mmCIF file of C-alpha atoms and ligand atoms in Angstrom:
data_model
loop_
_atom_site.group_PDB
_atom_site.id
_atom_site.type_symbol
_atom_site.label_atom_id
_atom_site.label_comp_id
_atom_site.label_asym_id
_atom_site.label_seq_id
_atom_site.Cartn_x
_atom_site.Cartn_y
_atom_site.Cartn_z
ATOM 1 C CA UNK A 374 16.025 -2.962 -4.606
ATOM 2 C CA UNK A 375 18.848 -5.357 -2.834
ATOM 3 C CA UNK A 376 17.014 -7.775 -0.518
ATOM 4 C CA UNK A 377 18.986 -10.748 0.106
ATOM 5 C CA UNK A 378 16.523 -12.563 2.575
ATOM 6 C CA UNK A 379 14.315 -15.105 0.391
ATOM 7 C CA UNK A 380 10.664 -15.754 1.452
ATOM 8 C CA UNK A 381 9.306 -19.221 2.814
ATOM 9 C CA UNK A 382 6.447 -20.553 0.904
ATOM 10 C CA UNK A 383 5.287 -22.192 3.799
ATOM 11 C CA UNK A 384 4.981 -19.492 5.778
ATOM 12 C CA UNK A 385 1.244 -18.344 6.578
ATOM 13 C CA UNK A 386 0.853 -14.062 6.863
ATOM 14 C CA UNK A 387 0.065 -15.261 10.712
ATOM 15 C CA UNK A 388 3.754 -16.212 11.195
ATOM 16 C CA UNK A 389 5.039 -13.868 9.084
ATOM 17 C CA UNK A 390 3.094 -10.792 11.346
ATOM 18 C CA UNK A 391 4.511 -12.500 14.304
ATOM 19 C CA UNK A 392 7.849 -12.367 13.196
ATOM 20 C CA UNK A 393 7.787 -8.759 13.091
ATOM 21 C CA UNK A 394 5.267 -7.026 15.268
ATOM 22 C CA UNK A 395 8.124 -6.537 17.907
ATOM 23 C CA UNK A 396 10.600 -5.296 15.454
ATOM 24 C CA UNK A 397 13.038 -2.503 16.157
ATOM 25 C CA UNK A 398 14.747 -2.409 13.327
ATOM 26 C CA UNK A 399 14.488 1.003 12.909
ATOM 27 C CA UNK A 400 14.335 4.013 14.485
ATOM 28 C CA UNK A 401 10.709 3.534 13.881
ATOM 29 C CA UNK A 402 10.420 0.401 16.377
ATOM 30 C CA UNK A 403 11.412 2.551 18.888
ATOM 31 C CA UNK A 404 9.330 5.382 18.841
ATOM 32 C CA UNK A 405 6.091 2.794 18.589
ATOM 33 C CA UNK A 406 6.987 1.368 21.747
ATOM 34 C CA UNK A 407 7.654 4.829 23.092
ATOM 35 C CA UNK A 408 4.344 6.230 22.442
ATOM 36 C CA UNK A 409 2.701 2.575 23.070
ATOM 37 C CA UNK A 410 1.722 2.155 19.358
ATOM 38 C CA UNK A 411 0.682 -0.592 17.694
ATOM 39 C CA UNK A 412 2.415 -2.277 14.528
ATOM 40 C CA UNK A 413 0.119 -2.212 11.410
ATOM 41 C CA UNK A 414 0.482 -5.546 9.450
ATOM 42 C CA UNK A 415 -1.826 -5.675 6.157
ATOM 43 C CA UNK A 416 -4.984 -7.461 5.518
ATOM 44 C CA UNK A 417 -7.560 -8.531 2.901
ATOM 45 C CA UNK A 418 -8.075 -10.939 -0.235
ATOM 46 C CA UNK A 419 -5.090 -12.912 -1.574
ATOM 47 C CA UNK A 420 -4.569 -13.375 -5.397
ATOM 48 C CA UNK A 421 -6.429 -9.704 -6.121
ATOM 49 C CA UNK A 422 -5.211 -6.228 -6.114
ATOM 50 C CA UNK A 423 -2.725 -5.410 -3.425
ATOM 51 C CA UNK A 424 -2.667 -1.914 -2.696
ATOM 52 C CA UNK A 425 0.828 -0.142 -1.186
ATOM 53 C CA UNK A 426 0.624 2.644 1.344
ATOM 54 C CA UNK A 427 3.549 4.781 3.394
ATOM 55 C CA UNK A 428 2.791 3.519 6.629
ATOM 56 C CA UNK A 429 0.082 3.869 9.681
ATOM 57 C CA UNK A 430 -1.094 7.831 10.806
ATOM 58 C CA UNK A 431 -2.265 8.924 13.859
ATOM 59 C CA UNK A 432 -5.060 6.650 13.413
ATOM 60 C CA UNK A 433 -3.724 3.351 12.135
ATOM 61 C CA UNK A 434 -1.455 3.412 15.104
ATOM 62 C CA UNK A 435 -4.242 4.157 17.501
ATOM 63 C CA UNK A 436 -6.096 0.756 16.267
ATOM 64 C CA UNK A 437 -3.840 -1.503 14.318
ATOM 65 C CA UNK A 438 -5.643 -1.188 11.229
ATOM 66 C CA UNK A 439 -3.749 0.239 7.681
ATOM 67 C CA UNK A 440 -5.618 2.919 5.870
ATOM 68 C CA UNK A 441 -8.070 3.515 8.695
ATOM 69 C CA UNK A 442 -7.981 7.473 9.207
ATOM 70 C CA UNK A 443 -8.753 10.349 7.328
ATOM 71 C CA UNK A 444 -6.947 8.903 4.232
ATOM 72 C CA UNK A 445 -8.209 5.341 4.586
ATOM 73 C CA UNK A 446 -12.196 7.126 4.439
ATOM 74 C CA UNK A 447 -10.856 8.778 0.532
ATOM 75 C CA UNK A 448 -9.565 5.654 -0.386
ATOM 76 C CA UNK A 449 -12.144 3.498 0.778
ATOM 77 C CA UNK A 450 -14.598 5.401 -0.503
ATOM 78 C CA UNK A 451 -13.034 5.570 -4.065
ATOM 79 C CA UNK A 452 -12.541 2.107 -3.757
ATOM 80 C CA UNK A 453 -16.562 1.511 -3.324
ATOM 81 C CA UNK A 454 -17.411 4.288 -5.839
ATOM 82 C CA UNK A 455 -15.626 2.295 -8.969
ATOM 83 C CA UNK A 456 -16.925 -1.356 -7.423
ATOM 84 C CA UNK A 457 -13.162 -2.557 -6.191
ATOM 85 C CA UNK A 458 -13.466 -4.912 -3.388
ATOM 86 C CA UNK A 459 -10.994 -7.813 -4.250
ATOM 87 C CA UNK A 460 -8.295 -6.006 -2.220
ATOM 88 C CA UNK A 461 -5.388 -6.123 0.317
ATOM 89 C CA UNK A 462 -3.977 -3.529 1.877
ATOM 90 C CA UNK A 463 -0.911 -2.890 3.595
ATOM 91 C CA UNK A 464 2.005 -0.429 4.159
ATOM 92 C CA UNK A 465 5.397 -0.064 3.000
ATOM 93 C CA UNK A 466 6.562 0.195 6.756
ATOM 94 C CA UNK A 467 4.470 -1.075 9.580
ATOM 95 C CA UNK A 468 5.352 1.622 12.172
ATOM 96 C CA UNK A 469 4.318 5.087 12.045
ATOM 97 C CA UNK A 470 6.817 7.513 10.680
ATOM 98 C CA UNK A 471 6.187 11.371 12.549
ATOM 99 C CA UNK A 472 8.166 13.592 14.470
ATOM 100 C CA UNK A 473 7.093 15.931 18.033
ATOM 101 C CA UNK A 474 5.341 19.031 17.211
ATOM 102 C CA UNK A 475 6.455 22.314 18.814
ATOM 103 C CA UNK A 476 4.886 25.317 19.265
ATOM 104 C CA UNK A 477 6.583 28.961 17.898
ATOM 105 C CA UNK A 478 8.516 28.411 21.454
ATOM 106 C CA UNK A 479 9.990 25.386 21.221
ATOM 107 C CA UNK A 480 7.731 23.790 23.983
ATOM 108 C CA UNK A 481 6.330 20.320 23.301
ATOM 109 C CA UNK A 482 2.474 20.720 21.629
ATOM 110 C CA UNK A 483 -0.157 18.815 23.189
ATOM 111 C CA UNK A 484 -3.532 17.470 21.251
ATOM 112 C CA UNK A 485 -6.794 15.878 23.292
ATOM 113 C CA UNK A 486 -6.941 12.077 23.219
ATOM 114 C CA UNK A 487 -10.487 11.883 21.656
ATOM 115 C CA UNK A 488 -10.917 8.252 23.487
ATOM 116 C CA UNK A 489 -9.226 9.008 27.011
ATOM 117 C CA UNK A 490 -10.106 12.602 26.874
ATOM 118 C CA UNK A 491 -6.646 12.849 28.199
ATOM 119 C CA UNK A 492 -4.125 15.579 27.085
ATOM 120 C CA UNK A 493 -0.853 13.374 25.055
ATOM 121 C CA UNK A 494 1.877 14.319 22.751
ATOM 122 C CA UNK A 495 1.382 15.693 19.196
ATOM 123 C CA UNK A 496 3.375 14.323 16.437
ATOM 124 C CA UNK A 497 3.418 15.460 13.002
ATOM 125 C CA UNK A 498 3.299 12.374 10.273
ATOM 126 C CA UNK A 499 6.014 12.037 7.925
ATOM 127 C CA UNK A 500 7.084 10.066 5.003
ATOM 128 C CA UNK A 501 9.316 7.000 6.047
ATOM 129 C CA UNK A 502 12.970 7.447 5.296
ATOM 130 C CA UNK A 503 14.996 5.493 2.845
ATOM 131 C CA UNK A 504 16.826 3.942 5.929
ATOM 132 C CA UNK A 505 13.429 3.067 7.886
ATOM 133 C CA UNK A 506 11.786 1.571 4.998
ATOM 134 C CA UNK A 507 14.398 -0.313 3.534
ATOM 135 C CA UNK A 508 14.991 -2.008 7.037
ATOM 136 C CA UNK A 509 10.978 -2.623 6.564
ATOM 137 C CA UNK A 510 11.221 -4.076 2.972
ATOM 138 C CA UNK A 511 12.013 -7.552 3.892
ATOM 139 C CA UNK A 512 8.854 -7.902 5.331
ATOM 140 C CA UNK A 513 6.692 -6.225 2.805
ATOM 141 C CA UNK A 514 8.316 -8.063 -0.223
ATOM 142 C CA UNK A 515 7.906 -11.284 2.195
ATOM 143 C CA UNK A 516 3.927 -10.124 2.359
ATOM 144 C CA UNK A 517 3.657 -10.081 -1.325
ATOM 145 C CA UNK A 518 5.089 -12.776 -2.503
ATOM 146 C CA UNK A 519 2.613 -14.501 0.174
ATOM 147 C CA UNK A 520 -0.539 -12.046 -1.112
ATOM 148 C CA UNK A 521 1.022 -12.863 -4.400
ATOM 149 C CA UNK A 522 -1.517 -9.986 -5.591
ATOM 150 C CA UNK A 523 -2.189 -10.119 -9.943
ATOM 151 C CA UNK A 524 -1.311 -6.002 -9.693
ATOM 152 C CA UNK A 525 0.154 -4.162 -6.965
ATOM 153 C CA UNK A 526 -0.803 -0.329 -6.739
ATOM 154 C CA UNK A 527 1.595 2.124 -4.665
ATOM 155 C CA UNK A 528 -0.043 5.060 -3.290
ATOM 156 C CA UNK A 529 2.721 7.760 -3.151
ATOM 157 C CA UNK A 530 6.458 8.588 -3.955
ATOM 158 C CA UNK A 531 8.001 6.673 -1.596
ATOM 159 C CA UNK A 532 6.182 3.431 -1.969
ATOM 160 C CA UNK A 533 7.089 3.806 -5.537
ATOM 161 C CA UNK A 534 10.569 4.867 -5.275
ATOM 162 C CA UNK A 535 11.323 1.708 -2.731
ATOM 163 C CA UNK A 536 9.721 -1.044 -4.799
ATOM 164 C CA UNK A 537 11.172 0.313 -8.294
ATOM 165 C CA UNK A 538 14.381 1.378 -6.868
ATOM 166 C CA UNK A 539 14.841 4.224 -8.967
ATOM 167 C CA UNK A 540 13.577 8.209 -8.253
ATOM 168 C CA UNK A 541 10.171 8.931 -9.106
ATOM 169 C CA UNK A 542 8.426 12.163 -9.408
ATOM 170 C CA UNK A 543 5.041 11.030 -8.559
ATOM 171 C CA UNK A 544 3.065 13.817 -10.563
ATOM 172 C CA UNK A 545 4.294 13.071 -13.240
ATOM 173 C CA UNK A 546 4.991 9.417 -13.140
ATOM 174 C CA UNK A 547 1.612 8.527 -11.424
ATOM 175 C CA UNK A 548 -0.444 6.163 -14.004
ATOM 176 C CA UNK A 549 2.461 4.173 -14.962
ATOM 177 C CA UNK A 550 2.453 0.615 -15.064
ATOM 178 C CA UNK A 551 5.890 -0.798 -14.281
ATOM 179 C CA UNK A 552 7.361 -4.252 -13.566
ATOM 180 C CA UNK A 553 8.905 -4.806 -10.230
ATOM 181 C CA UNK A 554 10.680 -7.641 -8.963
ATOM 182 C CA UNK A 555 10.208 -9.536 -5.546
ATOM 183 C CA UNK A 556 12.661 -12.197 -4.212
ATOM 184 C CA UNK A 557 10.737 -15.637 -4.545
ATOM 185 C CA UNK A 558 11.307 -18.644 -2.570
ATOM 186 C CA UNK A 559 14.944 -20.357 -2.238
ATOM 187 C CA UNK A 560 13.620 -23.659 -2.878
ATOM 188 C CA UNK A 561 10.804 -24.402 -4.660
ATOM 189 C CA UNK A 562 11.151 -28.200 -7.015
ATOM 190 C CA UNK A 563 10.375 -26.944 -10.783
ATOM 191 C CA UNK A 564 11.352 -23.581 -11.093
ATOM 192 C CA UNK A 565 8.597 -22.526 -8.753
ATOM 193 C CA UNK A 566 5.683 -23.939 -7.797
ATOM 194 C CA UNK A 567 3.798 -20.466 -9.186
ATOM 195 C CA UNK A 568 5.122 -20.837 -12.720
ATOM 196 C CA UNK A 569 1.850 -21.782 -13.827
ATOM 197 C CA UNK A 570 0.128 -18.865 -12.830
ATOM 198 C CA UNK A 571 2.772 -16.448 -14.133
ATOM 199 C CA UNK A 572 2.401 -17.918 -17.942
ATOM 200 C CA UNK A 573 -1.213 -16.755 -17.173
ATOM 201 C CA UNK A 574 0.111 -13.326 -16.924
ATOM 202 C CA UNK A 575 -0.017 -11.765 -20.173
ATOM 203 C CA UNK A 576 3.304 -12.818 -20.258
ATOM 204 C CA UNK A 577 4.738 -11.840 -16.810
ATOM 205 C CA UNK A 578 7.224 -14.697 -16.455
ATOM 206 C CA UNK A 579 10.010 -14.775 -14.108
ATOM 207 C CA UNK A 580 12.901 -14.124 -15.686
ATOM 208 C CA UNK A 581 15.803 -15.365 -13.043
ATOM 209 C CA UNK A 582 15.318 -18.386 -11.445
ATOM 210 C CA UNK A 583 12.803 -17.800 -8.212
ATOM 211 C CA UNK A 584 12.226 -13.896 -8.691
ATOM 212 C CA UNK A 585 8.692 -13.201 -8.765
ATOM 213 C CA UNK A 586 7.689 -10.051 -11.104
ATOM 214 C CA UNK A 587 4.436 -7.888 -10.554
ATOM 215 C CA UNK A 588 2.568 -5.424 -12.627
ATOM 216 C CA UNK A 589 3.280 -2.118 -10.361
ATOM 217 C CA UNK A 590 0.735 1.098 -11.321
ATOM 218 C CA UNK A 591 1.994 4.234 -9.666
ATOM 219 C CA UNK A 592 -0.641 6.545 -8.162
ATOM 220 C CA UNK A 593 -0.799 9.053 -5.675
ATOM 221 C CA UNK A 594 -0.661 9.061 -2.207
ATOM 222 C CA UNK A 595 -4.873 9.606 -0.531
ATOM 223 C CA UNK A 596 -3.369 12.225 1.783
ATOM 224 C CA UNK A 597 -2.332 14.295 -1.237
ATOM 225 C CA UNK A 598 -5.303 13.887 -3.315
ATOM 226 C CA UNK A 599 -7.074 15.026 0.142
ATOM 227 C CA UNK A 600 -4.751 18.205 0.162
ATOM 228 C CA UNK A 601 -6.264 19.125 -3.472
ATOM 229 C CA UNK A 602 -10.016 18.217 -3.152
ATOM 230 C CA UNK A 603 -10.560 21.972 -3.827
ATOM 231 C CA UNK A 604 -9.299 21.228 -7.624
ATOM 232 C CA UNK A 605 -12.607 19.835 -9.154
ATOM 233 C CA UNK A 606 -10.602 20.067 -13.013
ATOM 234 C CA UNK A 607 -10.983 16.775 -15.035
ATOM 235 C CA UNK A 608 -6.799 16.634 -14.684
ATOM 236 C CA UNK A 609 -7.299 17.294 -10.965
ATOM 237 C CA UNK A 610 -5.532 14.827 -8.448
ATOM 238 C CA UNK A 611 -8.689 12.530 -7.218
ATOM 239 C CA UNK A 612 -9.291 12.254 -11.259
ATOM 240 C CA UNK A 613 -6.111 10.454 -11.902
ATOM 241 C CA UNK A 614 -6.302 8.904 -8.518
ATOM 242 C CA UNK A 615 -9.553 7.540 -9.523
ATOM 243 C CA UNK A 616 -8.086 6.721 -12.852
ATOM 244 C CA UNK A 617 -5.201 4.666 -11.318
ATOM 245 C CA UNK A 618 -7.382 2.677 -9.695
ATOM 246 C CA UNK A 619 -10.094 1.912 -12.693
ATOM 247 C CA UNK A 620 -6.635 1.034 -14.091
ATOM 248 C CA UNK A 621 -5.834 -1.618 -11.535
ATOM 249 C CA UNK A 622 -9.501 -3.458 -11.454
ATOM 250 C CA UNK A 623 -9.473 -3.511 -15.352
ATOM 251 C CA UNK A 624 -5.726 -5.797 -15.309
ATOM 252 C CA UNK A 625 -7.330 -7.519 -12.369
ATOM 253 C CA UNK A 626 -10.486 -8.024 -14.393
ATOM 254 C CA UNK A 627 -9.206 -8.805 -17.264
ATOM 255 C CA UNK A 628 -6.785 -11.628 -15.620
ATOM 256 C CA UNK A 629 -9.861 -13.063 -13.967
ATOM 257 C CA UNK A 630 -12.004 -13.256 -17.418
ATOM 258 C CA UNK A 631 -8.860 -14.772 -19.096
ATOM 259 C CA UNK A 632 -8.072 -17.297 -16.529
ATOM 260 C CA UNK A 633 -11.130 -17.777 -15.138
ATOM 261 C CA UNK A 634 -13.681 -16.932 -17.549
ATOM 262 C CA UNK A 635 -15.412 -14.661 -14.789
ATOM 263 C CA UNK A 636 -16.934 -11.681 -16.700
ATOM 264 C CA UNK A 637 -15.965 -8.131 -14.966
ATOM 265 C CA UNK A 638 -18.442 -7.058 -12.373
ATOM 266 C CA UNK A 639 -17.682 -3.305 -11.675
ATOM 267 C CA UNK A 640 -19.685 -0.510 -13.854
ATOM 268 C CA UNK A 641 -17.763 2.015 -15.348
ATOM 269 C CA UNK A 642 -18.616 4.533 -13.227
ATOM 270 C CA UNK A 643 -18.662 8.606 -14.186
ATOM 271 C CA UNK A 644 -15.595 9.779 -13.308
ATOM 272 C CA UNK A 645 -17.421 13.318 -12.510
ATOM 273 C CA UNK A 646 -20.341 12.140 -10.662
ATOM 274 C CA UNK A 647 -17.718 10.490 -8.667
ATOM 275 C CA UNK A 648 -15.891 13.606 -7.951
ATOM 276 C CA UNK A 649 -18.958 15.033 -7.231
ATOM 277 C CA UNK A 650 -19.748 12.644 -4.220
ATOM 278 C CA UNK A 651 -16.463 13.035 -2.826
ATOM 279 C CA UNK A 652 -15.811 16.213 -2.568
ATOM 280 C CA UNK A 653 -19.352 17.084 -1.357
ATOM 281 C CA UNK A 654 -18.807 14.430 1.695
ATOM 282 C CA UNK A 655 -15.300 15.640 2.312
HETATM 283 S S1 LIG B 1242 9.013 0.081 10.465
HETATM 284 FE FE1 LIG B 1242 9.430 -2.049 9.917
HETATM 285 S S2 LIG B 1242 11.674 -2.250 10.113
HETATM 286 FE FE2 LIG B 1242 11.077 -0.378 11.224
HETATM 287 S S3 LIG B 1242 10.781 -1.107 13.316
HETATM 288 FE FE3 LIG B 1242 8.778 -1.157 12.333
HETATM 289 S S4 LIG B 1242 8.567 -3.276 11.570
HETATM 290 FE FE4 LIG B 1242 10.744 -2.922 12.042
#
């Protein structure tokens, strides 16, 4: 990962939304203002588990809100299910990434707008490009050194591949806590003014002067784990998604009892009654 623009520790997520939420950067900027569709900046608890999607569906674009569709509902509801709250949420690229669909002729396809009742364009949602998110990574590795989040989660291959900068095979890789490495400040007085909390880190200490390193756990992408409901097997894809994410709140838990001496709050739920619930909603 080669970003060259430093964050400002000043900055509030406020500014730093407003920089960006009339960017056109990519090809991405354009089609948003296009269709008239919003820009989905993150949101949610500082200093806790910062969780990494693609970008904003259908949905998210409809009402400005990350993870608020059909994958946001699995997520969420996971999320609930094993007690994690302390969370923020945000996207690897604020636009949404999806092409026209056409019908066996060619001809544009058309879907009902369920809030104007009014026929619109459909368009198909697609993984962001390496060129469209790494025009977007600026901003997100801006957002988390400001989150400045004890673990970071990336839900799916791309997220994972643009924040580790190597290829990732996803099924295979997904459970995997890495370290990744965000551009810190270009002047902070003593090293940086977050030092403190790093040695706090089971070790995590920047290792270059003003880079900021994370604990990374790679985990599916909602939409997939969605795709393979059907698969109730205990190596099925909402187990290790569920997994990953029992993963995340233990390091976060475990930072909080050692720093804080705040005992861990969430009950170790059964990962089968869980898959249970969710599959019987979905
Ligand atoms: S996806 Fe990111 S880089 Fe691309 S236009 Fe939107 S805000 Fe700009």
């Amino acid at each position: 990962m080669e970003i060259t623009v430093r964050p400002d520790a000043r900055k509030t997520l406020k500014q730093l939304r407003g920089e960006w939420d009339s960017c056109i950067k990519c090809s991405l900027g354009h089609s948003r203002i296009e269709r008239g569709g919003s820009f989905v900046f993150g949101y949610g608890m500082l200093n806790a588990i910062m969780l990494i999607g693609e970008g904003p569906g259908f949905e998210e674009e409809k009402n400005g809100i990350p993870f608020s569709g059909k994958s946001g509902t699995l997520l969420h509801k996971v999320l609930k299910l094993i007690g994690l709250t302390d969370f923020y949420i945000s996207n690897l690229v604020t636009c949404r990434s999806c092409s026209q669909q056409l019908d066996e002729d060619g001809a544009p396809r058309m879907r009902m707008n369920y809030v104007t009742k009014l026929p619109e364009l459909a368009f198909k949602d697609e993984p962001p490009t390496p060129p469209q998110y790494n025009a977007c990574l600026p901003r997100l590795c801006e957002e988390i050194y400001l989150v400045d989040p004890i673990v970071i989660v990336g839900l799916g291959g791309s997220v994972c591949e643009a924040l580790t900068g190597g290829h990732v095979t996803i099924t295979r890789q997904r459970g995997e806590t890495v370290q990744i490495e965000i551009p810190g400040a270009s002047f902070v007085p003593d090293l940086t003014e977050r030092k403190e909390a790093w040695l706090r880190r089971d070790g995590s200490t920047p290792i270059v002067q003003n880079t900021v390193r994370y604990h990374f756990i790679q985990t599916l992408h909602p939409a997939y784990v969605i795709r393979k409901l059907a698969d109730r097997g205990e190596d099925s894809p909402l187990r290790y998604f569920v997994a990953d994410l029992k993963k995340a709140l233990k390091t976060y838990e475990a930072y909080r009892e050692t720093v804080y001496g705040i005992l861990p709050t969430a009950v170790d739920t059964d990962d089968e009654a869980i898959q249970q619930q969710i599959s019987e909603d979905a």
